[in-house]
Coordinates of C-alpha atoms in Angstrom, one line a residue:
X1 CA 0.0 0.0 0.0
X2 CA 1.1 3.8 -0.6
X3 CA 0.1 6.0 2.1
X4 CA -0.3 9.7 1.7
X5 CA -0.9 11.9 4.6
X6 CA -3.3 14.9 4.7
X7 CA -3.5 17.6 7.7
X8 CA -5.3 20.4 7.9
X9 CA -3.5 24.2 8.3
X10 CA -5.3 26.8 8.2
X11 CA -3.1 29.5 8.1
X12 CA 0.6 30.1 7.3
X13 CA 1.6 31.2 10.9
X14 CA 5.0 29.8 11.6
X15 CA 3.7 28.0 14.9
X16 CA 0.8 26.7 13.1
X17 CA 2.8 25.2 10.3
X18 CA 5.0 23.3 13.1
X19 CA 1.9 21.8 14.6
X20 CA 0.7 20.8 10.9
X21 CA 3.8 19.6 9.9
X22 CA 4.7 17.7 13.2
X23 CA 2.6 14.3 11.8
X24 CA 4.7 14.5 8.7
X25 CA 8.7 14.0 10.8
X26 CA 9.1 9.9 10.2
X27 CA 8.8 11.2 6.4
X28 CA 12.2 13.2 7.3
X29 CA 13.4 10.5 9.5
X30 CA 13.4 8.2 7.3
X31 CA 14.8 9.9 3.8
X32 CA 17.3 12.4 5.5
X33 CA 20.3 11.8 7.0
X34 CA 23.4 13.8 8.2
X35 CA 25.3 14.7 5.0
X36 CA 23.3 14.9 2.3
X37 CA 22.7 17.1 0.3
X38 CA 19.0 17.8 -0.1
X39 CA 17.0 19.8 -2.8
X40 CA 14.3 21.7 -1.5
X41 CA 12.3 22.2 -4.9
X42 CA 9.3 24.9 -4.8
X43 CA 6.5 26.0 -7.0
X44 CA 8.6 29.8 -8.2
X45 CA 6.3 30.4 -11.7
X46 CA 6.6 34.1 -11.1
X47 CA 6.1 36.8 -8.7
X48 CA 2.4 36.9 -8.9
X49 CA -0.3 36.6 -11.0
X50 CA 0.0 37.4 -13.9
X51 CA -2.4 40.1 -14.6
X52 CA -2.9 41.1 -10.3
X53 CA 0.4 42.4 -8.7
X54 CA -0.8 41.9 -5.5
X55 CA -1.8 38.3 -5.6
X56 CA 1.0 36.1 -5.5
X57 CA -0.2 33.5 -2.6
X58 CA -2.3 31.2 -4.7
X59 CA 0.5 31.7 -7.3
X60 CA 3.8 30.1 -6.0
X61 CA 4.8 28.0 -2.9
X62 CA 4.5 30.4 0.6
X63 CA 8.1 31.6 2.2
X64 CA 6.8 30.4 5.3
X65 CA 6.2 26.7 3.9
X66 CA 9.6 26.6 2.7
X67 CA 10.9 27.8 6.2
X68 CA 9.3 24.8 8.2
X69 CA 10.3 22.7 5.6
X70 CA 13.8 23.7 5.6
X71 CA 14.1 24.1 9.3
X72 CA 13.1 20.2 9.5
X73 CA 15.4 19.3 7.1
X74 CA 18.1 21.1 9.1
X75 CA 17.4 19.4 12.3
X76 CA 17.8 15.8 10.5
X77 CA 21.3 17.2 8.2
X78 CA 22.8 17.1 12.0
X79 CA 25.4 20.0 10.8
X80 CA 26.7 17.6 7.9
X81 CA 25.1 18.5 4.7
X82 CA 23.7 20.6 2.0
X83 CA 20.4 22.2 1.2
X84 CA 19.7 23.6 -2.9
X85 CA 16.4 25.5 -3.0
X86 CA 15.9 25.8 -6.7
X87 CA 13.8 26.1 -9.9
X88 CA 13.5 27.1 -13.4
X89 CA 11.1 29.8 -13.1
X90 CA 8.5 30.7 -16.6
X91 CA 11.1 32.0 -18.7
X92 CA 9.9 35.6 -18.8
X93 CA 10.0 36.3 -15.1
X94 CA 12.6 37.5 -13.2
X95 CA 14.6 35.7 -10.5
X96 CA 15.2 38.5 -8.3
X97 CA 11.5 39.6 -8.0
X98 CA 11.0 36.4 -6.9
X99 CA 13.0 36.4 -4.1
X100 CA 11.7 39.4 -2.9
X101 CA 9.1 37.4 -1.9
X102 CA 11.1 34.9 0.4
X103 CA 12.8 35.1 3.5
X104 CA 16.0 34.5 2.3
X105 CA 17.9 36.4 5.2
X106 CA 16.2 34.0 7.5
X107 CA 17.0 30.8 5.5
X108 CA 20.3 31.7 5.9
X109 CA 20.4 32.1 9.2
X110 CA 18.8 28.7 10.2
X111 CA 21.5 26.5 7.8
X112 CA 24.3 28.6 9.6
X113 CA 23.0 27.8 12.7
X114 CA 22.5 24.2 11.7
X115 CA 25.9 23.8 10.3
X116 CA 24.7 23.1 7.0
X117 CA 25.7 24.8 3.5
X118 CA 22.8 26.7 1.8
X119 CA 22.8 27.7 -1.9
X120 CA 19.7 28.7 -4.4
X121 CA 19.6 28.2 -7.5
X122 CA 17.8 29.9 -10.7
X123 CA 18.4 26.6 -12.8
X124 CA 17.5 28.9 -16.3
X125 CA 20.2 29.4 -18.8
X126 CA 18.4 32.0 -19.9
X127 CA 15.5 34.7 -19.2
X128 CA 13.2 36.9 -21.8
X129 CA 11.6 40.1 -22.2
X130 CA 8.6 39.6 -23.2
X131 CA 5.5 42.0 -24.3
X132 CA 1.6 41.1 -25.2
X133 CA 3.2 37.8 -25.3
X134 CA 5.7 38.2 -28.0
X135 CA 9.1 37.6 -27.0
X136 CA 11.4 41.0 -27.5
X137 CA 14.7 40.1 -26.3
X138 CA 17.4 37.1 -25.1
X139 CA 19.4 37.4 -22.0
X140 CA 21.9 34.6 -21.0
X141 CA 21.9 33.7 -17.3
X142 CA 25.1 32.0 -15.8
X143 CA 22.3 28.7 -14.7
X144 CA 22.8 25.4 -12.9
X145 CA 26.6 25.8 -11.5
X146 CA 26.5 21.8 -12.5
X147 CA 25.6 22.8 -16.1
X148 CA 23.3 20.0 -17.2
X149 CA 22.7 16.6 -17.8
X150 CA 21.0 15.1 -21.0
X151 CA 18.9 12.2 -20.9
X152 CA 17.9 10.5 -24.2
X153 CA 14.8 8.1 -23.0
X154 CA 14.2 6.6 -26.5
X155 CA 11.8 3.2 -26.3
X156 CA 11.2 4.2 -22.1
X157 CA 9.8 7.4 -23.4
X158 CA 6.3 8.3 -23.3
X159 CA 6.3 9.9 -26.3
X160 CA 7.7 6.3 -27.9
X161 CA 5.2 5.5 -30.4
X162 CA 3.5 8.5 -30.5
X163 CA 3.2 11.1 -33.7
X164 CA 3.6 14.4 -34.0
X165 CA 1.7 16.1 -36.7
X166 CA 3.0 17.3 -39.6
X167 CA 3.7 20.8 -38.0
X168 CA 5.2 19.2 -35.1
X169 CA 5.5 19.9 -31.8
X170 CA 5.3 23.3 -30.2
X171 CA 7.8 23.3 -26.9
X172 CA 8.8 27.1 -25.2
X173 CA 10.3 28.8 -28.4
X174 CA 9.5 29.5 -31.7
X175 CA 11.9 27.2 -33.2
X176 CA 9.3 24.2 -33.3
X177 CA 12.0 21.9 -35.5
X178 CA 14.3 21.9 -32.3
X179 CA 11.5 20.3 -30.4
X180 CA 9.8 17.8 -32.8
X181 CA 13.6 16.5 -33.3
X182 CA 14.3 15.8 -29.6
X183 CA 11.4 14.0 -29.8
X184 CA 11.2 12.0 -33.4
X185 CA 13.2 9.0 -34.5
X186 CA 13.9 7.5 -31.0
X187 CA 15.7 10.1 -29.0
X188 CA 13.0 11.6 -26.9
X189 CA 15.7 14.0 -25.5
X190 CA 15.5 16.2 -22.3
X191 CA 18.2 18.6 -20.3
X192 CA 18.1 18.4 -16.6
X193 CA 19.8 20.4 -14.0
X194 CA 22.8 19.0 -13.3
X195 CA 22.4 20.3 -9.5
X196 CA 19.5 18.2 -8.9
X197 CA 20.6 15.3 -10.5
X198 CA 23.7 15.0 -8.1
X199 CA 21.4 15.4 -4.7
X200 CA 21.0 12.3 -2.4
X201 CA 17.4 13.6 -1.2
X202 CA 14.6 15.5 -3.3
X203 CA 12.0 17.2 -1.7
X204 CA 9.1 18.6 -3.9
X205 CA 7.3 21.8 -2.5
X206 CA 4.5 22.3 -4.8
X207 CA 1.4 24.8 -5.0
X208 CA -1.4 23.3 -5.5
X209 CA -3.5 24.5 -8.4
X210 CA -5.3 24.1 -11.7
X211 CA -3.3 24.2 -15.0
X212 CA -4.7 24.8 -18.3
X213 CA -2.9 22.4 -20.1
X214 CA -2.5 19.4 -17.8
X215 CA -5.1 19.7 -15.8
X216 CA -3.9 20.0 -12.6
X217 CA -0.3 21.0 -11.4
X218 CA 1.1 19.5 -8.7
X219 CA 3.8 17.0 -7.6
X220 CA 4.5 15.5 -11.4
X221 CA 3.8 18.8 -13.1
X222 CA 6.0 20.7 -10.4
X223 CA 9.4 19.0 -12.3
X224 CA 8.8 21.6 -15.0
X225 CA 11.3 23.5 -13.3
X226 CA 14.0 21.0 -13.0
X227 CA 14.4 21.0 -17.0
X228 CA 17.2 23.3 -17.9
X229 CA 16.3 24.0 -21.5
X230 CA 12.5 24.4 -21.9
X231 CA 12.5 24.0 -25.7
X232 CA 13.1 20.3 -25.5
X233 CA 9.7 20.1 -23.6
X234 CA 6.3 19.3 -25.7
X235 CA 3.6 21.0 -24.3
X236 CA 1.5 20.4 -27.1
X237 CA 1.3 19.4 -30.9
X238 CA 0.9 21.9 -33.4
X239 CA -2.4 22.1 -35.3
X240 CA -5.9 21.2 -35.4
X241 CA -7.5 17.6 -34.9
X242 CA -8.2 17.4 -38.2
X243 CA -4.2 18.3 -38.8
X244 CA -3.2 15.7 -35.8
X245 CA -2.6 18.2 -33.5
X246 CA -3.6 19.2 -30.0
X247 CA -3.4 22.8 -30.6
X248 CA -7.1 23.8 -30.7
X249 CA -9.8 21.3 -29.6
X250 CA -12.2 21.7 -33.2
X251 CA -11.1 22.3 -36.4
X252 CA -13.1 25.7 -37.3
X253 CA -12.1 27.9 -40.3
X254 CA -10.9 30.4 -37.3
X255 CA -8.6 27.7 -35.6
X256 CA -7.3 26.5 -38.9
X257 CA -6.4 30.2 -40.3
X258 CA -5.1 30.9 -36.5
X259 CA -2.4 28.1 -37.0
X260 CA -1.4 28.6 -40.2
X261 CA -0.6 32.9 -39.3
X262 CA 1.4 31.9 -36.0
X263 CA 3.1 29.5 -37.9
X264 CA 4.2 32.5 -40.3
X265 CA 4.5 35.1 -37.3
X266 CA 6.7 32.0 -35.5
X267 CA 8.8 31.8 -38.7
X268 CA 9.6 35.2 -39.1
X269 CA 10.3 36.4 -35.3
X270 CA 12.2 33.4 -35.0
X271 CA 14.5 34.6 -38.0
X272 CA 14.6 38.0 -37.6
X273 CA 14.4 38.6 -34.0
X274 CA 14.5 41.9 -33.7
X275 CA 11.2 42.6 -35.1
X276 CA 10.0 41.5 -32.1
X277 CA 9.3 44.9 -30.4
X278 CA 7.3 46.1 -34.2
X279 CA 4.7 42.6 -33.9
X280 CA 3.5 43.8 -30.8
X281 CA 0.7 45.8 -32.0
X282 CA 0.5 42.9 -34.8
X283 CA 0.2 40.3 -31.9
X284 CA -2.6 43.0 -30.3
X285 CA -4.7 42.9 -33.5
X286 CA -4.7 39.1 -33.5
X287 CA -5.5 39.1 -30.0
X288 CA -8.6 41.6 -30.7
X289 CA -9.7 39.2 -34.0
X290 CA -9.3 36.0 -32.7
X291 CA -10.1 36.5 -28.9
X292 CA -7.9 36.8 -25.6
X293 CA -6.5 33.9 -24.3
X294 CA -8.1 34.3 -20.9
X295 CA -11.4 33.4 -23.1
X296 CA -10.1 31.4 -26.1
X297 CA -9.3 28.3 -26.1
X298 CA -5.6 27.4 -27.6
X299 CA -2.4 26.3 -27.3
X300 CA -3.3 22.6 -26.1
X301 CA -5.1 24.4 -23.2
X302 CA -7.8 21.8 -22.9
X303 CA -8.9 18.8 -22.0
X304 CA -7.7 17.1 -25.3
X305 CA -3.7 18.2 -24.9
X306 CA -2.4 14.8 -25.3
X307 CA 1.0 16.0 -25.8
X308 CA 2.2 17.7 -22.3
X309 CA 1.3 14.6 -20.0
X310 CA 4.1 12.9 -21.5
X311 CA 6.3 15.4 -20.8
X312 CA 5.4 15.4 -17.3
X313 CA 5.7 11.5 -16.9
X314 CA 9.2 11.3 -18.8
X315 CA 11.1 14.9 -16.3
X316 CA 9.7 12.4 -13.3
X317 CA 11.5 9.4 -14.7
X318 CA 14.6 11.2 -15.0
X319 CA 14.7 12.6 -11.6
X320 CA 13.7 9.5 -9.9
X321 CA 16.2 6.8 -12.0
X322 CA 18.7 9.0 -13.6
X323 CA 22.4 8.9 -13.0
X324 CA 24.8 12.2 -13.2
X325 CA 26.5 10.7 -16.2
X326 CA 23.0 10.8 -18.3
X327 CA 22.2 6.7 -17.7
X328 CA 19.4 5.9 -16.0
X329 CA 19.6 3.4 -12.9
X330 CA 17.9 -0.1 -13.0
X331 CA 13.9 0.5 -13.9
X332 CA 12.7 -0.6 -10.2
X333 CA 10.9 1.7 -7.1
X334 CA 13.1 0.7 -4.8
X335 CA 16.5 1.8 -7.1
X336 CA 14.9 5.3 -7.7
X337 CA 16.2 8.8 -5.6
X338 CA 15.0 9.1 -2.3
X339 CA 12.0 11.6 -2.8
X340 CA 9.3 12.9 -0.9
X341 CA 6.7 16.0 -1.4
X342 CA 4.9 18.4 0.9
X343 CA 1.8 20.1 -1.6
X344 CA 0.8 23.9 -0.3
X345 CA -2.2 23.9 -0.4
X346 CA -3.2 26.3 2.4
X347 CA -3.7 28.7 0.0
X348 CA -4.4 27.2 -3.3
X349 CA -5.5 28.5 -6.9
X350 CA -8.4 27.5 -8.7
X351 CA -9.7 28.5 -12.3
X352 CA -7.3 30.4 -15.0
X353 CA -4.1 27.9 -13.5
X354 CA -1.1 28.2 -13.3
X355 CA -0.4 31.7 -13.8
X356 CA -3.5 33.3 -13.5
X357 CA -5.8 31.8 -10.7
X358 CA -7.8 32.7 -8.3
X359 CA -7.1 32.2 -4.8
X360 CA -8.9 29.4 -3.0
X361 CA -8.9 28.7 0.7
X362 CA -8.2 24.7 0.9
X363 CA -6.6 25.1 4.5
X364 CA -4.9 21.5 3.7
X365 CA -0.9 20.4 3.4
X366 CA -0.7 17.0 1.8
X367 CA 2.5 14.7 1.7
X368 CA 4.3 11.3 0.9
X369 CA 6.8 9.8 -0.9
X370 CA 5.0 9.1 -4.2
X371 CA 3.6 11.9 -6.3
X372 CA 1.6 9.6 -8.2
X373 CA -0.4 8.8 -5.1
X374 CA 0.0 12.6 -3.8
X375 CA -1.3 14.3 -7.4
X376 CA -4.1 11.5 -6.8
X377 CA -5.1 12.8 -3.0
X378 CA -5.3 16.3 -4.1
X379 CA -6.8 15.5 -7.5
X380 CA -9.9 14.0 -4.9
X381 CA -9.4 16.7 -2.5
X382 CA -10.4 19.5 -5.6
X383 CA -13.3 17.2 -7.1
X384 CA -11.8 15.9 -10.3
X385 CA -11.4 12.8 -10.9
X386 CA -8.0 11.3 -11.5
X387 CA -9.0 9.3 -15.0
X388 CA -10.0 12.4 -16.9
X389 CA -6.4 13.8 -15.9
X390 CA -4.0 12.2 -17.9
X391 CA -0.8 12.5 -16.7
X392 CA -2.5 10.6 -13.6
X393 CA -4.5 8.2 -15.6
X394 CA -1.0 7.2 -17.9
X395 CA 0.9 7.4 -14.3
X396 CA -0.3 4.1 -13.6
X397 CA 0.3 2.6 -16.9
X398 CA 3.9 3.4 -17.2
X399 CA 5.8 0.3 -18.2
X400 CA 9.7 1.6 -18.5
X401 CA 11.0 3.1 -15.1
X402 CA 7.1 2.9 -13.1
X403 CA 6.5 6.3 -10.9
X404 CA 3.8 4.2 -8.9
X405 CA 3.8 -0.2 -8.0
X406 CA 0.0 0.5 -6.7
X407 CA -3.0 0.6 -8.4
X408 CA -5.6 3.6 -7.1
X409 CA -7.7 1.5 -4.6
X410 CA -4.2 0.5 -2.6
X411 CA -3.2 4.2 -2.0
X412 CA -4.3 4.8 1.6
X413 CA -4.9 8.1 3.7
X414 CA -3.6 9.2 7.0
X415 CA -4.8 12.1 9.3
X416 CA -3.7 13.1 12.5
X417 CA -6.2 16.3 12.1
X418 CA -9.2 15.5 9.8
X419 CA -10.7 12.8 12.0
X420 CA -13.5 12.1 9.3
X421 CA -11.1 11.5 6.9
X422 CA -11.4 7.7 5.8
X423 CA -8.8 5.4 4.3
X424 CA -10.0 5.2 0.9
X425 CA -9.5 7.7 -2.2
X426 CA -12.8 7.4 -3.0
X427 CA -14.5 8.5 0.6
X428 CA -13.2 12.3 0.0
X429 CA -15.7 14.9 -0.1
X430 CA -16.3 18.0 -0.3
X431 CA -16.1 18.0 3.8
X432 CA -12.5 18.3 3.7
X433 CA -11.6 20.6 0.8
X434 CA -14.1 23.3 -1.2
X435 CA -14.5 22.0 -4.9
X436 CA -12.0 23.5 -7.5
X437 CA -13.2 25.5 -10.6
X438 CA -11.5 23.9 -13.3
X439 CA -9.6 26.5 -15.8
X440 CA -12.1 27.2 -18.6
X441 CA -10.7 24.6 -21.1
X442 CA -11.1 21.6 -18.3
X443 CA -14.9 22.8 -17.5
X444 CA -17.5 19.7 -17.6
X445 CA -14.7 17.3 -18.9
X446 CA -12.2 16.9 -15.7
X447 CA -14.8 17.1 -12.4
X448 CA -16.1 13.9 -10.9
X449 CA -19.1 12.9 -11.9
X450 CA -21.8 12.2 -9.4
X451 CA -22.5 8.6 -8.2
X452 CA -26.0 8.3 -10.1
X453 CA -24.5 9.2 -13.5
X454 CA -21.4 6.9 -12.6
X455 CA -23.6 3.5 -11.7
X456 CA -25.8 4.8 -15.1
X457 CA -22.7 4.5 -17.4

């Protein structure tokens, strides 16, 4: 059986977060020990939202849940060790604005006190400027300080057998050959940080919140930000159904004409980059003809990507089984990294996910050592149901390098604090967590259904 432990917190007060984490310590006992070196791994999208400056809580993983976090990790290093707190934030967001929000000074002071080295990480090579969407300018960042390590998964990929349309697929850049080719004629190539690669002990500190193009974004999706070059990652296939692609979810004379003028727009930014800063206003006009993305549909931001779970499932095999010197250990749970993740979800977004939601007050932390089972419990916990999200769904069908030995029914809950809490997956209501609003694209396709229209089917 996998057990996955939910307790309740309803604020982030430091001495409430002890108490809520204090059920959680034989997770630390048993996965660190005195000198390690442990990656603390949070949820560092961006600032804030995207289009609401002052909102940044339901956006990224709190300061004060890293704090409690580290400070246990600390305690258990027993002044031998290392602690990296890093990610690969959205590549148009600054670093430094994002640390503005943390309390760095205090990290600090608890690993010198504890003996233990501290360094964070921004694991990008590099950052943009970007404006009404269109990327305006390049700037190189020095990145992982372990440069990177490339994984080609070939046949253990879950992209193995899978085709790309004919316009290929679309990763973070608008070089779209680059990504199709990592990912065509068996390499099924990603970059990781070489920093995380190298650590004994990884500990995933997710927000938990909706995402428009997988669904949810949790533990799995969090690994995003491990990936040191974000073009090698597929987060959808170009085009319409009718085209094979995952783009748009119909294939309407305005979705058709849509792809085939970004694919020109693409082509020529991508060539002449400096034009850039002139397609604003072009991008603007497109915007006003074929509708805002906070109301259109595009992009694979639906319930029919069937391009970005792969992605998801293939960064968590390569953190869990692979080596520094880019093999991958024997396919088995009990060879992979020690691993465990703590989801904040005191504060968690619902709606326009990941970069534009709207706060949600789901009181809850929820943790284990399998973020199959984890993305499961809060998948429940929000109202959807697992099967209609595929990276979760496709979790438990994994055949090269398995993320999870247990089939649903086995995974079982644990609650010091939600005394109605029950064992089973299935005996979650809405009693422990308020119900999720889906971003628009998921709406009616990702909720669970009720039990009447389940025993009708």
């Amino acid at each position: 059986m996998t057990t996955v432990r939910v307790e309740r917190c309803k604020t982030y007060d430091p001495n409430e977060l002890r108490s809520a984490f204090a059920p959680f310590d034989p997770l630390f006992r048993d996965n660190v020990h005195p000198g390690d070196i442990v990656a603390l791994k949070p949820n560092w999208i961006a600032p804030h939202h995207k289009h609401n400056p002052n909102e940044w809580q339901s956006v990224i993983t709190h300061p004060n849940f890293i704090t409690e976090v580290l400070t246990r990790v600390v305690s258990r290093l027993g002044g031998d060790g290392k602690v990296i707190i890093a990610d690969g934030p959205q590549t148009d967001q600054s670093f430094e604005k994002l640390q503005t929000r943390m309390n760095i000074p205090e990290w600090t002071r608890i690993c010198e006190q504890g003996g233990v080295a501290l360094e964070i990480i921004d694991l990008r090579d590099h950052e943009w400027e970007v404006r009404n969407d269109v990327l305006i300018n390049r700037k190189d960042l020095p990145g992982d300080p372990l440069g990177s390590v490339e994984y080609g998964l070939g046949s253990a990929s879950e992209f193995n057998g899978h085709q790309p349309s004919t316009r290929g697929y679309y990763g973070a850049d608008y070089d779209i050959s680059e990504t199709t080719l990592a990912h065509t004629n068996g390499h099924n190539r990603y970059r990781i940080s070489g920093s995380m690669v190298n650590v004994d002990v990884f500990i995933n500190l997710p927000k938990l919140k909706t995402h428009k193009k997988a669904g949810i974004t949790c533990s799995l999706k969090n690994l995003v930000g491990i990936n040191t070059y974000r073009n090698f990652l597929p987060h959808h296939t170009e085009g319409t159904p009718c085209m094979g692609g995952d783009q748009f979810p119909d294939s309407g004379l305005a979705n058709s004409a849509e792809v085939k003028l970004l694919r020109v727009f693409k082509a020529i930014l991508l060539q002449i980059p400096f034009l850039g800063r002139a397609a604003v206003p072009v991008k603007r006009v497109g915007k006003w003809v074929f509708g805002e993305t906070t109301e259109t549909v595009r992009n694979g931001a639906w319930y029919g990507n069937d391009t970005l779970w792969r992605t998801i499932l293939d960064l968590n095999k390569t953190l869990l089984y692979g080596n520094p010197d880019s093999t991958m250990r024997e396919g088995s749970l009990a060879n992979k990294k020690r691993y465990l993740s703590f989801v904040d979800a005191i504060i968690a977004g619902e709606g326009n996910g990941p970069e534009c939601p709207d706060p949600i007050d789901a009181q809850l932390i929820v943790g284990g050592d399998n973020p199959v089972a984890i993305d499961c419990t809060c998948a429940g916990l929000m109202g959807f149901d697992y099967q209609r999200i595929p990276a979760l769904k496709h979790a438990f069908e994994i055949v090269h390098y398995k993320l999870i030995d247990d089939d649903y029914e086995n995974i079982v809950l644990k609650s010091d604090s939600l005394t109605e809490l029950e064992d089973k997956l299935e005996d979650l209501s809405d009693q422990h967590c308020p119900r999720f609003r889906p971003h628009f694209g998921w709406a009616h396709s990702i909720e669970q259904m009720p039990a009447a229209e389940v025993a009708s089917q």
